Short mmCIF file of N, CA and C in Angstrom, two decimals:
data_model
loop_
_atom_site.label_atom_id
_atom_site.label_comp_id
_atom_site.label_asym_id
_atom_site.label_seq_id
_atom_site.Cartn_x
_atom_site.Cartn_y
_atom_site.Cartn_z
N MET A 46 30.13 11.43 14.04
CA MET A 46 30.19 11.45 15.50
C MET A 46 31.05 12.64 15.93
N ALA A 47 30.64 13.29 17.00
CA ALA A 47 31.36 14.45 17.52
C ALA A 47 32.72 14.04 18.06
N LYS A 48 33.73 14.93 17.92
CA LYS A 48 35.09 14.63 18.37
C LYS A 48 35.17 14.34 19.86
N GLY A 49 34.43 15.09 20.65
CA GLY A 49 34.44 14.88 22.10
C GLY A 49 33.90 13.51 22.48
N LEU A 50 32.81 13.12 21.80
CA LEU A 50 32.22 11.82 22.05
C LEU A 50 33.18 10.71 21.64
N GLU A 51 33.80 10.86 20.49
CA GLU A 51 34.78 9.87 20.03
C GLU A 51 35.93 9.74 21.02
N ALA A 52 36.39 10.85 21.52
CA ALA A 52 37.50 10.84 22.48
C ALA A 52 37.11 10.11 23.76
N LEU A 53 35.91 10.39 24.28
CA LEU A 53 35.45 9.73 25.50
C LEU A 53 35.24 8.23 25.29
N LEU A 54 34.71 7.86 24.15
CA LEU A 54 34.47 6.44 23.86
C LEU A 54 35.78 5.66 23.74
N GLY A 55 36.83 6.34 23.31
CA GLY A 55 38.13 5.67 23.14
C GLY A 55 39.08 5.90 24.30
N ALA A 56 38.63 6.58 25.33
CA ALA A 56 39.52 6.96 26.44
C ALA A 56 39.82 5.79 27.36
N ASN A 57 41.00 5.83 27.92
CA ASN A 57 41.44 4.83 28.88
C ASN A 57 41.75 5.54 30.19
N LEU A 58 41.13 5.11 31.28
CA LEU A 58 41.37 5.73 32.58
C LEU A 58 42.58 5.12 33.29
N ASP A 59 43.11 4.05 32.74
CA ASP A 59 44.26 3.37 33.34
C ASP A 59 45.55 3.99 32.81
N VAL A 60 45.93 5.12 33.41
CA VAL A 60 47.10 5.88 32.97
C VAL A 60 48.19 5.76 34.03
N THR A 61 49.41 5.39 33.60
CA THR A 61 50.52 5.27 34.54
C THR A 61 51.72 6.06 34.04
N LYS A 62 52.65 6.32 34.95
CA LYS A 62 53.87 7.05 34.60
C LYS A 62 54.99 6.62 35.55
N GLU A 63 56.20 6.60 35.02
CA GLU A 63 57.38 6.34 35.84
C GLU A 63 57.89 7.69 36.36
N VAL A 64 58.15 7.77 37.66
CA VAL A 64 58.66 9.00 38.28
C VAL A 64 59.99 8.66 38.93
N TYR A 65 61.05 9.28 38.43
CA TYR A 65 62.39 8.98 38.94
C TYR A 65 62.63 9.68 40.28
N ILE A 66 63.15 8.91 41.24
CA ILE A 66 63.49 9.43 42.56
C ILE A 66 65.02 9.36 42.68
N PRO A 67 65.72 10.48 42.48
CA PRO A 67 67.18 10.48 42.44
C PRO A 67 67.85 9.87 43.68
N ARG A 68 67.37 10.18 44.87
CA ARG A 68 68.00 9.65 46.08
C ARG A 68 68.02 8.13 46.10
N LEU A 69 66.98 7.53 45.58
CA LEU A 69 66.85 6.08 45.58
C LEU A 69 67.38 5.43 44.31
N LYS A 70 67.73 6.29 43.33
CA LYS A 70 68.24 5.83 42.03
C LYS A 70 67.31 4.80 41.38
N THR A 71 66.01 5.09 41.46
CA THR A 71 65.00 4.22 40.86
C THR A 71 63.75 5.04 40.54
N SER A 72 62.89 4.43 39.76
CA SER A 72 61.62 5.08 39.42
C SER A 72 60.48 4.39 40.14
N PHE A 73 59.50 5.18 40.54
CA PHE A 73 58.26 4.66 41.10
C PHE A 73 57.24 4.68 39.96
N THR A 74 56.36 3.71 39.92
CA THR A 74 55.27 3.70 38.96
C THR A 74 54.03 4.21 39.66
N VAL A 75 53.47 5.31 39.14
CA VAL A 75 52.25 5.87 39.71
C VAL A 75 51.14 5.84 38.67
N LYS A 76 49.92 5.84 39.16
CA LYS A 76 48.75 5.81 38.27
C LYS A 76 47.85 7.00 38.57
N ALA A 77 47.00 7.31 37.61
CA ALA A 77 46.00 8.35 37.81
C ALA A 77 44.96 7.84 38.81
N LEU A 78 44.45 8.74 39.61
CA LEU A 78 43.39 8.39 40.55
C LEU A 78 42.03 8.70 39.92
N THR A 79 41.08 7.81 40.13
CA THR A 79 39.73 8.02 39.63
C THR A 79 38.98 8.98 40.55
N ASN A 80 37.79 9.37 40.15
CA ASN A 80 36.96 10.22 41.01
C ASN A 80 36.68 9.54 42.34
N ALA A 81 36.36 8.27 42.29
CA ALA A 81 36.05 7.53 43.52
C ALA A 81 37.27 7.46 44.44
N GLU A 82 38.44 7.23 43.87
CA GLU A 82 39.67 7.16 44.67
C GLU A 82 40.01 8.52 45.27
N THR A 83 39.80 9.58 44.50
CA THR A 83 40.07 10.93 44.99
C THR A 83 39.15 11.25 46.16
N THR A 84 37.90 10.85 46.06
CA THR A 84 36.95 11.06 47.15
C THR A 84 37.37 10.29 48.40
N LYS A 85 37.78 9.03 48.22
CA LYS A 85 38.26 8.22 49.35
C LYS A 85 39.48 8.85 50.00
N ALA A 86 40.39 9.37 49.17
CA ALA A 86 41.60 10.00 49.70
C ALA A 86 41.25 11.22 50.54
N ARG A 87 40.35 12.05 50.04
CA ARG A 87 39.93 13.24 50.79
C ARG A 87 39.26 12.86 52.12
N LEU A 88 38.42 11.84 52.08
CA LEU A 88 37.75 11.38 53.31
C LEU A 88 38.76 10.87 54.32
N ARG A 89 39.75 10.14 53.84
CA ARG A 89 40.76 9.58 54.74
C ARG A 89 41.64 10.68 55.35
N ALA A 90 41.76 11.80 54.66
CA ALA A 90 42.59 12.90 55.14
C ALA A 90 41.80 13.97 55.87
N THR A 91 40.50 13.75 56.05
CA THR A 91 39.65 14.73 56.72
C THR A 91 39.68 14.51 58.23
N THR A 92 39.94 15.61 58.93
CA THR A 92 39.94 15.58 60.39
C THR A 92 38.92 16.59 60.88
N GLY A 93 38.28 16.28 61.97
CA GLY A 93 37.31 17.23 62.51
C GLY A 93 36.17 17.47 61.54
N LYS A 94 35.67 18.69 61.56
CA LYS A 94 34.53 19.05 60.72
C LYS A 94 35.00 19.54 59.35
N ASP A 95 35.07 18.63 58.39
CA ASP A 95 35.43 18.95 57.01
C ASP A 95 36.78 19.65 56.85
N ASN A 96 37.72 19.37 57.74
CA ASN A 96 39.05 19.95 57.65
C ASN A 96 39.99 18.93 57.01
N VAL A 97 40.38 19.17 55.74
CA VAL A 97 41.27 18.24 55.04
C VAL A 97 42.71 18.62 55.34
N ASP A 98 43.46 17.68 55.91
CA ASP A 98 44.87 17.89 56.21
C ASP A 98 45.66 17.65 54.93
N ALA A 99 46.29 18.71 54.40
CA ALA A 99 46.99 18.64 53.11
C ALA A 99 48.13 17.63 53.12
N THR A 100 48.87 17.54 54.21
CA THR A 100 49.98 16.59 54.29
C THR A 100 49.45 15.17 54.24
N THR A 101 48.45 14.88 55.03
CA THR A 101 47.86 13.54 55.03
C THR A 101 47.27 13.22 53.66
N LEU A 102 46.64 14.19 53.01
CA LEU A 102 46.08 13.98 51.69
C LEU A 102 47.18 13.58 50.70
N SER A 103 48.33 14.23 50.76
CA SER A 103 49.45 13.86 49.88
C SER A 103 49.90 12.43 50.15
N TYR A 104 50.04 12.08 51.41
CA TYR A 104 50.45 10.72 51.78
C TYR A 104 49.45 9.68 51.27
N VAL A 105 48.17 9.96 51.45
CA VAL A 105 47.13 9.03 51.03
C VAL A 105 47.13 8.89 49.51
N MET A 106 47.24 10.01 48.81
CA MET A 106 47.27 9.98 47.34
C MET A 106 48.44 9.12 46.85
N ILE A 107 49.61 9.31 47.44
CA ILE A 107 50.78 8.53 47.04
C ILE A 107 50.56 7.05 47.33
N SER A 108 50.05 6.75 48.50
CA SER A 108 49.80 5.36 48.84
C SER A 108 48.83 4.70 47.87
N MET A 109 47.79 5.43 47.49
CA MET A 109 46.78 4.88 46.58
C MET A 109 47.26 4.80 45.14
N ALA A 110 48.09 5.75 44.73
CA ALA A 110 48.48 5.83 43.32
C ALA A 110 49.76 5.07 42.99
N CYS A 111 50.57 4.75 43.99
CA CYS A 111 51.82 4.02 43.71
C CYS A 111 51.51 2.56 43.39
N VAL A 112 51.84 2.20 42.18
CA VAL A 112 51.71 0.81 41.75
C VAL A 112 52.96 0.05 42.21
N ASP A 113 54.10 0.72 42.10
CA ASP A 113 55.38 0.17 42.55
C ASP A 113 56.23 1.31 43.06
N PRO A 114 56.58 1.32 44.32
CA PRO A 114 56.41 0.29 45.33
C PRO A 114 55.01 0.32 45.95
N ASP A 115 54.66 -0.77 46.61
CA ASP A 115 53.41 -0.87 47.34
C ASP A 115 53.69 -0.48 48.79
N PHE A 116 53.20 0.68 49.20
CA PHE A 116 53.46 1.17 50.55
C PHE A 116 52.71 0.39 51.62
N ASN A 117 51.87 -0.54 51.20
CA ASN A 117 51.17 -1.40 52.16
C ASN A 117 51.89 -2.74 52.32
N ASP A 118 53.07 -2.86 51.71
CA ASP A 118 53.86 -4.09 51.82
C ASP A 118 54.29 -4.29 53.28
N LYS A 119 54.08 -5.50 53.78
CA LYS A 119 54.37 -5.82 55.18
C LYS A 119 55.84 -5.58 55.54
N ALA A 120 56.76 -6.01 54.66
CA ALA A 120 58.19 -5.84 54.92
C ALA A 120 58.59 -4.36 54.91
N LEU A 121 58.00 -3.59 53.99
CA LEU A 121 58.31 -2.15 53.91
C LEU A 121 57.82 -1.43 55.16
N LYS A 122 56.59 -1.76 55.60
CA LYS A 122 56.06 -1.12 56.81
C LYS A 122 56.89 -1.51 58.03
N ALA A 123 57.32 -2.76 58.11
CA ALA A 123 58.15 -3.21 59.23
C ALA A 123 59.49 -2.49 59.22
N HIS A 124 60.09 -2.34 58.05
CA HIS A 124 61.39 -1.67 57.92
C HIS A 124 61.35 -0.24 58.46
N TYR A 125 60.26 0.47 58.18
CA TYR A 125 60.14 1.87 58.62
C TYR A 125 59.38 2.02 59.93
N GLY A 126 58.94 0.92 60.52
CA GLY A 126 58.18 1.00 61.76
C GLY A 126 56.88 1.74 61.57
N ALA A 127 56.26 1.53 60.42
CA ALA A 127 55.03 2.24 60.07
C ALA A 127 53.80 1.45 60.49
N SER A 128 52.79 2.15 60.94
CA SER A 128 51.56 1.51 61.39
C SER A 128 50.65 1.11 60.23
N ASP A 129 50.73 1.85 59.12
CA ASP A 129 49.92 1.55 57.94
C ASP A 129 50.58 2.15 56.70
N ASP A 130 49.93 2.03 55.56
CA ASP A 130 50.49 2.50 54.30
C ASP A 130 50.75 4.00 54.28
N VAL A 131 49.84 4.77 54.84
CA VAL A 131 49.98 6.23 54.86
C VAL A 131 51.15 6.65 55.75
N ASP A 132 51.28 6.03 56.89
CA ASP A 132 52.40 6.28 57.79
C ASP A 132 53.72 5.91 57.11
N CYS A 133 53.70 4.84 56.33
CA CYS A 133 54.90 4.38 55.62
C CYS A 133 55.37 5.43 54.61
N VAL A 134 54.45 6.03 53.88
CA VAL A 134 54.80 7.08 52.92
C VAL A 134 55.54 8.20 53.64
N GLY A 135 54.98 8.65 54.76
CA GLY A 135 55.57 9.75 55.52
C GLY A 135 56.94 9.43 56.09
N LYS A 136 57.17 8.17 56.42
CA LYS A 136 58.45 7.78 57.02
C LYS A 136 59.49 7.40 55.98
N ALA A 137 59.08 6.94 54.81
CA ALA A 137 60.02 6.45 53.81
C ALA A 137 60.50 7.51 52.83
N LEU A 138 59.73 8.57 52.65
CA LEU A 138 60.06 9.58 51.64
C LEU A 138 60.41 10.93 52.26
N LEU A 139 61.24 11.66 51.55
CA LEU A 139 61.60 13.03 51.94
C LEU A 139 60.52 14.00 51.44
N PRO A 140 60.42 15.18 52.04
CA PRO A 140 59.38 16.14 51.65
C PRO A 140 59.37 16.48 50.15
N GLY A 141 60.54 16.66 49.57
CA GLY A 141 60.61 16.98 48.14
C GLY A 141 60.13 15.83 47.28
N GLU A 142 60.40 14.61 47.71
CA GLU A 142 59.95 13.43 46.98
C GLU A 142 58.43 13.31 47.05
N ILE A 143 57.89 13.63 48.21
CA ILE A 143 56.43 13.62 48.39
C ILE A 143 55.80 14.66 47.48
N ALA A 144 56.37 15.85 47.44
CA ALA A 144 55.85 16.92 46.58
C ALA A 144 55.91 16.51 45.10
N LYS A 145 57.02 15.92 44.70
CA LYS A 145 57.20 15.51 43.31
C LYS A 145 56.16 14.45 42.93
N LEU A 146 56.00 13.44 43.76
CA LEU A 146 55.03 12.37 43.47
C LEU A 146 53.60 12.89 43.47
N THR A 147 53.27 13.76 44.43
CA THR A 147 51.93 14.32 44.50
C THR A 147 51.61 15.13 43.24
N THR A 148 52.58 15.91 42.78
CA THR A 148 52.40 16.70 41.55
C THR A 148 52.17 15.79 40.35
N GLU A 149 52.98 14.76 40.21
CA GLU A 149 52.85 13.84 39.07
C GLU A 149 51.51 13.11 39.10
N ILE A 150 51.09 12.67 40.28
CA ILE A 150 49.80 11.98 40.41
C ILE A 150 48.66 12.93 40.07
N SER A 151 48.74 14.15 40.54
CA SER A 151 47.71 15.15 40.24
C SER A 151 47.65 15.42 38.73
N ASN A 152 48.81 15.56 38.11
CA ASN A 152 48.85 15.79 36.65
C ASN A 152 48.23 14.62 35.89
N LEU A 153 48.59 13.40 36.27
CA LEU A 153 48.03 12.21 35.62
C LEU A 153 46.52 12.13 35.80
N SER A 154 46.04 12.64 36.93
CA SER A 154 44.61 12.58 37.26
C SER A 154 43.84 13.74 36.65
N GLY A 155 44.49 14.54 35.83
CA GLY A 155 43.80 15.61 35.11
C GLY A 155 43.90 16.99 35.71
N PHE A 156 44.72 17.15 36.75
CA PHE A 156 44.85 18.46 37.39
C PHE A 156 46.08 19.21 36.92
N GLY A 157 46.59 18.89 35.74
CA GLY A 157 47.82 19.50 35.22
C GLY A 157 47.62 20.94 34.80
N ASN A 158 48.72 21.52 34.37
CA ASN A 158 48.75 22.89 33.87
C ASN A 158 47.88 22.98 32.61
N GLU A 159 46.85 23.83 32.61
CA GLU A 159 45.91 23.94 31.49
C GLU A 159 46.61 24.35 30.20
N GLU A 160 47.55 25.28 30.26
CA GLU A 160 48.25 25.71 29.05
C GLU A 160 49.03 24.55 28.44
N GLU A 161 49.69 23.77 29.28
CA GLU A 161 50.42 22.59 28.82
C GLU A 161 49.48 21.60 28.16
N LEU A 162 48.34 21.38 28.79
CA LEU A 162 47.36 20.43 28.25
C LEU A 162 46.81 20.90 26.92
N LEU A 163 46.55 22.20 26.79
CA LEU A 163 46.05 22.74 25.53
C LEU A 163 47.07 22.58 24.42
N GLU A 164 48.33 22.86 24.73
CA GLU A 164 49.40 22.71 23.73
C GLU A 164 49.53 21.26 23.31
N GLU A 165 49.45 20.36 24.26
CA GLU A 165 49.55 18.92 23.98
C GLU A 165 48.38 18.47 23.11
N ALA A 166 47.20 19.00 23.39
CA ALA A 166 46.01 18.63 22.60
C ALA A 166 46.10 19.11 21.16
N LYS A 167 46.75 20.27 20.96
CA LYS A 167 46.92 20.80 19.61
C LYS A 167 47.83 19.92 18.77
N ASN A 168 48.83 19.30 19.41
CA ASN A 168 49.80 18.47 18.69
C ASN A 168 49.27 17.12 18.52
#
């Protein structure tokens, strides 16, 4: 059997990672987004005629990929006066934290640095 085929047959799409948030002195658990979830995120962040708002896309990605905390939690939304999960992300996190989480989620979802991935595959 070909190596690529073997790899795909044994692959797991349920990939998670702990991301430490220094200000909060805790880690968030994030997961990789599937193709379907990525499409939903882009649609939710689209305004007007095919204009994807990058900030909203980051918020949506974080909301969808965060296993813990759940930004759709009723108490969390009430605490921040947020109208929904995406609004809660924007109100609860600082810009650097949003950037860090978005990068980690993107990497988990396969959008990481190609050189890093090649080196990891060699080992």
